[in-house]
Amino acid sequence: MRIRLLYFATFRDVSGRDSEERQVAGGSKVSDLWRELTGEMPGLLRTGSMPPAAVNREYTGPDTVLAEGDEVAFLPPVAGG
Amino acid sequence: MRIRLLYFATFRDVSGRDSEERQVAGGSKVSDLWRELTGEMPGLLRTGSMPPAAVNREYTGPDTVLAEGDEVAFLPPVAGG
Amino acid sequence: MYLTDAPIDAASLLAAARTSDGGVCSFFGVVRDHHLGRATKRIAYESYGPMAEAEIGKIVEGLAREWPDTQVLVRHRVGMLEIGDVAVAIVAWSPHRAESFAACRAAIDRIKATVPIWKREIHPDGTSEWVNPTSESPSR
Amino acid sequence: MYLTDAPIDAASLLAAARTSDGGVCSFFGVVRDHHLGRATKRIAYESYGPMAEAEIGKIVEGLAREWPDTQVLVRHRVGMLEIGDVAVAIVAWSPHRAESFAACRAAIDRIKATVPIWKREIHPDGTSEWVNPTSESPSR
């Protein structure tokens, strides 16, 4: 199935892109996607363990199962204000 | 000796004046003056025990001995801000 | 210097940031339309002027000792104030936000505790009384 | 709604007091000229816009539940900011001062903790890096 992945701040610098459409296996969890991404782009691991993730613009945990059309983002440490 | 006494807020309402020149005995303390004033104007006691006192525009305690020319004020509960 | 009988323009006070300041915390005490369940029409602020100036000066010096990187501005209005008028303004500029909040909060708390200023609430029916905060809740 | 790429005019935000408000606490986060001992020339703020709007909305709703009498305004700027520019503005109006301080402080702390906004410090020599607050002291 297809998801849309967004990259921000350091993660955009590492990936070289703002966003991408991506195929993931049915039943994939957020943590599975993170493992896949860091396999391709070890530079994402600079922030340490899995960063906070958002699915469809809401914070969610690593065990959330992804669905077709989800908008997914892993969020580097936020620094607003 | 002579002192200058100032009245503010409720104390001005009770005394009916802003200020007065007053003769006090040499060696009088702040607490002596308060006792004298409340004897003349029991309405001052509405705030309870002796209120904070200022001599020459500084907070001071009840045992401070007054001197010729001092500016003295007993201060009703303050309510700035 | 700290007291004024002219209206306080809250906005104009905020402009004094230094380039090293990252946080600005301000507090404005405003005349509101009620107090202890009764309607307020206006408030007369009275001060022991020279002593109030000196006491605020001591508070500002104390804040500068406790938070040396933080710059604090204080203005307190006296005279007859209408609903919505700014009675007291505190602005604390600091490199960091925690210090700006702490210094601003300390400033207003200390001003309310020790500066010889009194206020007389005037009700819509023309009656009035002096406010006695010692008989009220501490958050008021 | 909460995010803007136009300059934030701190002064104009303060005008919205209700007649029942007695205390106004505000916090303005301003771009300063240094960070962790290095000079800063400007800061680029980037956001995950729709999520940042939603997160700030949740924070504002949470504050309204915790402090029902207090009205809180939030603005956060994004884009390229210069030294002295307001990056974030919080204003909390309340009948009482303690609540205005508490709600204002909670607002900025929660915004910094969870809203997906990032900043890239640009130094005078043209180099830059993303700020990582998790590697710094909590007061910064």
XYZ file of C-alpha atoms in Angstrom:
442
model
C 0.000 0.000 0.000
C 0.988 3.610 -0.473
C 1.763 6.202 2.158
C 3.026 9.755 1.975
C 6.160 10.470 3.983
C 7.237 13.988 5.016
C 10.738 15.092 6.029
C 11.552 18.136 8.158
C 14.667 19.961 9.366
C 17.639 17.592 9.832
C 15.690 14.695 8.354
C 15.103 16.675 5.174
C 18.806 17.481 5.018
C 19.649 13.770 5.382
C 17.050 12.494 2.897
C 17.515 15.316 0.432
C 13.748 15.698 -0.027
C 10.655 17.283 1.511
C 8.333 14.357 0.929
C 7.849 11.146 -1.001
C 5.195 8.616 -1.894
C 6.257 5.211 -0.622
C 5.094 1.600 -0.875
C 4.938 -0.288 2.417
C 3.782 -3.811 3.185
C 0.202 -4.195 4.470
C 0.185 -4.365 8.293
C 3.405 -2.354 8.622
C 3.785 -0.447 11.875
C 5.353 2.943 12.408
C 8.392 1.213 13.929
C 8.750 -1.037 10.860
C 8.833 2.036 8.623
C 11.465 3.690 10.829
C 13.633 0.557 10.640
C 13.318 0.530 6.870
C 14.183 4.229 6.541
C 17.212 4.069 8.813
C 18.428 1.039 6.850
C 18.428 3.173 3.716
C 19.572 6.405 5.427
C 21.700 5.726 8.517
C 22.096 9.502 8.884
C 18.577 9.592 10.347
C 19.939 7.836 13.429
C 21.911 10.901 14.484
C 19.060 11.815 16.815
C 19.379 8.445 18.581
C 16.417 6.115 19.062
C 13.164 6.426 17.135
C 11.956 10.019 17.230
C 8.342 11.025 17.852
C 6.176 10.069 14.899
C 3.002 11.607 13.527
C 0.393 9.837 11.428
C -2.119 12.112 9.752
C -0.850 15.078 11.773
C -1.272 13.479 15.189
C 1.444 12.155 17.483
C 1.306 8.391 17.614
C 3.271 5.483 19.067
C 5.643 3.006 17.368
C 3.027 0.231 17.280
C 0.470 2.129 15.222
C -0.393 0.156 12.097
C -0.201 2.169 8.895
C -3.064 2.406 6.432
C -3.323 3.232 2.753
C -2.959 6.960 2.143
C -1.565 7.819 5.578
C 0.559 10.942 5.897
C 3.537 9.962 8.057
C 6.329 12.062 9.526
C 9.153 11.341 11.909
C 9.876 14.529 13.835
C 13.361 15.723 14.784
C 13.538 17.381 18.220
C 11.182 20.371 18.016
C 12.511 23.844 18.781
C 9.669 26.326 18.488
C 9.306 29.480 20.510
C 10.037 67.346 70.157
C 8.196 67.724 66.896
C 7.438 65.122 64.249
C 5.421 65.175 61.076
C 2.705 62.556 60.806
C 1.131 61.450 57.512
C -2.230 59.732 57.057
C -3.223 57.618 54.058
C -6.323 55.817 52.805
C -8.539 54.562 55.659
C -6.358 56.312 58.231
C -6.919 59.622 56.491
C -10.656 58.969 56.480
C -10.555 58.250 60.231
C -8.335 61.185 61.194
C -9.912 63.621 58.764
C -6.529 64.961 57.690
C -3.599 64.243 55.356
C -0.872 65.195 57.783
C -0.124 67.032 60.999
C 2.778 68.376 63.004
C 2.793 66.746 66.413
C 4.627 67.093 69.733
C 5.907 63.816 71.203
C 7.951 63.175 74.358
C 11.701 62.698 73.857
C 12.568 59.004 73.652
C 9.150 58.040 72.294
C 9.066 54.903 70.219
C 6.937 54.181 67.188
C 4.765 51.916 69.336
C 4.247 54.724 71.878
C 3.024 57.017 69.135
C 0.633 54.354 67.850
C -0.804 53.884 71.365
C -1.292 57.619 71.686
C -2.998 57.924 68.308
C -5.354 55.013 68.860
C -6.269 56.494 72.232
C -7.401 59.635 70.457
C -8.843 57.880 67.399
C -10.047 54.356 68.192
C -11.202 54.071 64.551
C -7.559 53.482 63.614
C -7.815 50.085 65.297
C -10.145 48.768 62.621
C -7.147 47.192 60.913
C -6.328 45.233 64.070
C -2.882 45.330 65.677
C -0.247 47.979 64.921
C 0.119 48.340 61.151
C 3.466 48.588 59.362
C 5.135 51.914 60.134
C 7.511 54.050 58.107
C 9.936 56.600 59.509
C 11.451 58.916 56.935
C 10.008 56.796 54.121
C 11.505 53.494 55.248
C 9.702 50.584 56.883
C 10.705 50.301 60.516
C 9.784 48.299 63.618
C 7.711 49.281 66.672
C 10.796 49.838 68.854
C 12.372 52.522 66.673
C 12.957 55.671 68.748
C 11.649 58.813 67.114
C 13.806 61.873 66.527
C 13.070 65.564 66.046
C 11.768 66.261 62.561
C 10.991 62.643 61.666
C 8.359 61.988 59.015
C 6.201 59.173 60.373
C 3.393 57.201 58.749
C 1.366 54.196 59.782
C 0.396 52.316 56.671
C -2.988 50.650 56.132
C -2.794 47.338 54.212
C -1.266 48.210 50.849
C -3.125 47.326 47.669
C -1.025 48.378 44.702
C -0.981 46.640 41.354
C 10.253 57.723 37.933
C 8.195 54.568 38.638
C 4.913 56.293 39.452
C 2.941 58.241 36.922
C -0.412 59.959 36.814
C -0.531 59.715 33.016
C -2.007 56.703 31.184
C 0.417 53.788 30.780
C 0.765 52.662 27.176
C 1.502 48.971 27.591
C 2.579 48.562 23.999
C 5.249 51.254 24.008
C 6.967 49.696 27.036
C 7.788 46.481 25.190
C 10.172 48.078 22.704
C 13.285 48.218 24.882
C 14.691 44.724 24.208
C 18.446 44.313 23.957
C 19.828 42.160 21.140
C 20.893 39.595 23.738
C 17.323 39.139 25.010
C 15.461 36.029 23.934
C 12.485 36.200 26.283
C 10.224 39.040 27.321
C 7.676 38.393 30.049
C 5.286 41.167 30.932
C 2.469 41.648 33.375
C -0.147 44.349 33.184
C -2.558 44.879 36.039
C -5.752 46.286 34.591
C -8.761 47.859 36.294
C -11.563 45.313 36.027
C -15.289 45.737 36.360
C -15.814 43.703 39.525
C -14.204 42.886 42.866
C -15.364 40.363 45.451
C -18.670 39.976 43.668
C -19.492 43.693 43.460
C -19.472 45.861 40.360
C -16.684 48.426 40.031
C -17.111 51.684 38.132
C -13.607 53.109 38.588
C -10.708 52.957 41.042
C -8.836 55.786 42.751
C -5.182 54.928 43.369
C -3.396 56.827 46.130
C 0.254 56.536 47.068
C 2.770 57.676 49.627
C 4.691 58.946 46.634
C 8.304 59.373 47.752
C 8.248 56.173 49.779
C 6.556 54.231 46.965
C 9.291 55.371 44.554
C 11.954 54.284 47.033
C 10.315 50.905 47.710
C 9.942 50.113 44.014
C 13.588 51.159 43.559
C 14.630 48.653 46.236
C 12.576 45.919 44.594
C 14.151 46.609 41.197
C 17.640 46.540 42.754
C 16.850 43.253 44.478
C 15.682 41.729 41.196
C 18.877 42.882 39.469
C 20.924 41.104 42.154
C 18.908 37.892 41.918
C 18.644 37.846 38.100
C 21.692 39.803 36.896
C 21.046 39.062 33.200
C 17.460 40.263 33.380
C 16.325 43.840 32.852
C 13.082 44.833 34.598
C 10.885 47.852 33.939
C 8.159 48.945 36.376
C 5.464 51.594 35.984
C 2.615 52.197 38.421
C -0.169 54.613 37.804
C -1.846 56.728 40.470
C -4.975 58.879 40.368
C -8.430 58.026 39.027
C -8.478 55.006 36.712
C -11.292 53.700 34.526
C -12.146 50.080 33.629
C -9.485 48.714 31.262
C -6.816 51.216 32.311
C -3.384 49.781 33.087
C -2.635 50.302 36.788
C 0.735 48.564 36.876
C 3.094 47.403 34.149
C 6.082 45.076 34.545
C 8.321 44.049 31.673
C 11.231 41.639 32.180
C 13.685 41.033 29.349
C 16.151 38.171 29.684
C 18.325 35.937 27.544
C 16.172 33.006 28.747
C 12.468 32.562 29.303
C 12.550 30.991 32.767
C 14.345 34.017 34.183
C 12.019 36.460 32.464
C 8.987 34.758 34.035
C 10.577 34.472 37.470
C 11.706 38.106 37.625
C 8.375 39.407 36.302
C 6.382 37.365 38.802
C 8.634 38.346 41.696
C 8.341 42.012 40.724
C 4.544 42.135 40.820
C 4.296 39.990 43.958
C 6.749 42.208 45.836
C 5.136 45.412 44.615
C 1.761 44.242 45.863
C 3.238 43.204 49.196
C 5.205 46.276 50.221
C 4.769 49.379 48.059
C 2.608 51.996 49.833
C -0.187 52.335 47.297
C -3.866 52.058 48.132
C -6.947 51.768 46.022
C -10.499 52.863 46.601
C -13.117 50.972 44.612
C -15.941 53.172 43.416
C -19.203 51.344 42.709
C -21.848 52.292 40.137
C -24.100 53.579 42.946
C -21.415 56.058 44.032
C -20.421 54.267 47.228
C -16.764 53.353 47.644
C -14.343 51.569 49.928
C -10.636 51.051 50.379
C -9.452 47.637 49.239
C -7.940 45.493 51.966
C -6.091 42.612 50.285
C -5.113 41.070 53.628
C -8.750 40.032 54.053
C -8.864 38.343 50.641
C -7.455 35.303 48.874
C -3.747 35.675 47.994
C -4.355 35.161 44.280
C -6.516 38.265 43.973
C -4.608 30.771 12.418
C -1.796 30.425 14.994
C 1.104 30.438 12.543
C 2.015 33.436 10.462
C 4.797 34.367 8.101
C 4.170 38.091 8.668
C 5.878 40.062 11.452
C 4.152 39.772 14.837
C 3.313 43.153 16.339
C 3.540 42.410 20.063
C 1.847 45.649 21.026
C -1.298 45.142 18.972
C -1.933 41.742 20.562
C -2.374 43.195 24.039
C -5.524 45.148 23.213
C -8.057 42.318 23.525
C -8.741 42.501 27.284
C -12.272 41.881 28.493
C -13.696 44.217 31.140
C -13.576 41.331 33.626
C -9.814 40.886 33.202
C -7.563 42.218 35.941
C -4.279 40.612 34.927
C -2.545 40.243 31.590
C 0.600 38.137 31.431
C 2.418 37.951 28.140
C 5.507 36.224 26.853
C 7.328 37.131 23.674
C 10.105 34.920 22.392
C 12.511 37.117 20.486
C 15.377 36.207 18.157
C 18.569 36.980 20.060
C 22.087 37.526 18.821
C 23.703 34.459 20.391
C 23.058 30.807 21.189
C 25.262 28.427 23.168
C 28.132 30.896 23.015
C 28.022 31.430 19.235
C 26.879 34.563 17.425
C 23.576 34.376 15.558
C 22.837 36.454 12.471
C 19.276 35.285 11.791
C 17.066 32.246 12.311
C 14.999 30.298 9.796
C 11.834 28.837 11.369
C 10.270 25.860 9.643
C 7.058 24.094 10.605
C 4.942 21.099 9.775
C 2.193 23.637 9.255
C -1.106 21.775 9.489
C 0.098 19.649 12.409
C 1.563 22.675 14.205
C -1.789 24.452 13.906
C -3.566 21.397 15.286
C -1.092 20.957 18.168
C -1.333 24.594 19.210
C -5.114 24.272 19.013
C -5.001 21.314 21.403
C -2.752 23.233 23.773
C -5.115 26.220 23.772
C -8.088 23.910 24.417
C -6.219 22.261 27.292
C -5.441 25.652 28.845
C -9.113 26.650 28.560
C -10.082 23.505 30.463
C -7.474 24.041 33.188
C -8.028 27.809 33.533
C -11.618 28.373 32.388
C -11.609 32.087 33.303
C -8.421 32.771 31.372
C -8.283 33.709 27.698
C -5.056 32.791 25.886
C -3.796 34.066 22.548
C -0.941 32.371 20.670
C 0.926 33.472 17.558
C 4.013 31.772 16.136
C 5.982 33.117 13.248
C 7.657 31.002 10.577
C 10.119 31.905 7.846
C 13.305 33.938 8.068
C 13.576 36.053 11.214
C 16.086 38.760 12.088
C 17.521 39.658 15.517
C 14.820 41.298 17.635
C 11.925 39.794 15.674
C 9.153 38.196 17.730
C 9.099 34.461 17.019
C 6.312 33.537 19.429
C 3.763 35.596 21.319
C 1.534 34.425 24.164
C -0.958 36.677 25.910
C -3.076 35.427 28.825
C -5.876 37.589 30.200
C -7.493 36.574 33.460
C -9.503 38.058 36.301
C -6.537 37.241 38.581
C -2.790 37.521 38.177
C -1.784 34.061 39.400
C -3.888 32.406 36.707
C -2.586 34.725 33.997
C 1.014 33.810 34.858
C 0.281 30.083 35.157
C -1.575 29.855 31.857
C 1.016 31.954 30.002
C 3.892 29.868 31.327
C 2.135 26.583 30.579
C 1.384 27.789 27.045
C 4.980 28.552 26.103
C 6.354 25.447 27.843
C 3.900 23.163 26.024
C 4.449 24.870 22.679
C 8.182 24.358 22.983
C 7.711 20.726 23.994
C 5.348 19.442 21.339
C 4.607 21.785 18.431
C 6.428 20.658 15.252
C 8.478 23.766 14.573
C 12.214 23.778 13.986
C 14.788 26.501 13.804
C 18.043 26.779 11.928
C 20.544 29.217 13.406
C 22.483 31.122 10.782
C 25.850 32.452 11.938
C 27.614 35.590 10.698
C 30.041 33.411 8.688
C 27.147 31.872 6.747
C 27.273 28.450 8.394
C 24.106 27.190 10.023
C 22.671 24.334 12.043
C 19.356 23.044 13.306
C 18.785 23.740 16.979
C 18.394 20.652 19.144
C 16.940 21.750 22.492
C 17.063 18.216 23.878
C 20.838 18.556 24.090
C 20.622 21.837 26.030
C 19.606 23.081 29.468
C 15.828 23.085 30.013
C 15.711 26.839 30.699
C 17.034 27.759 27.278
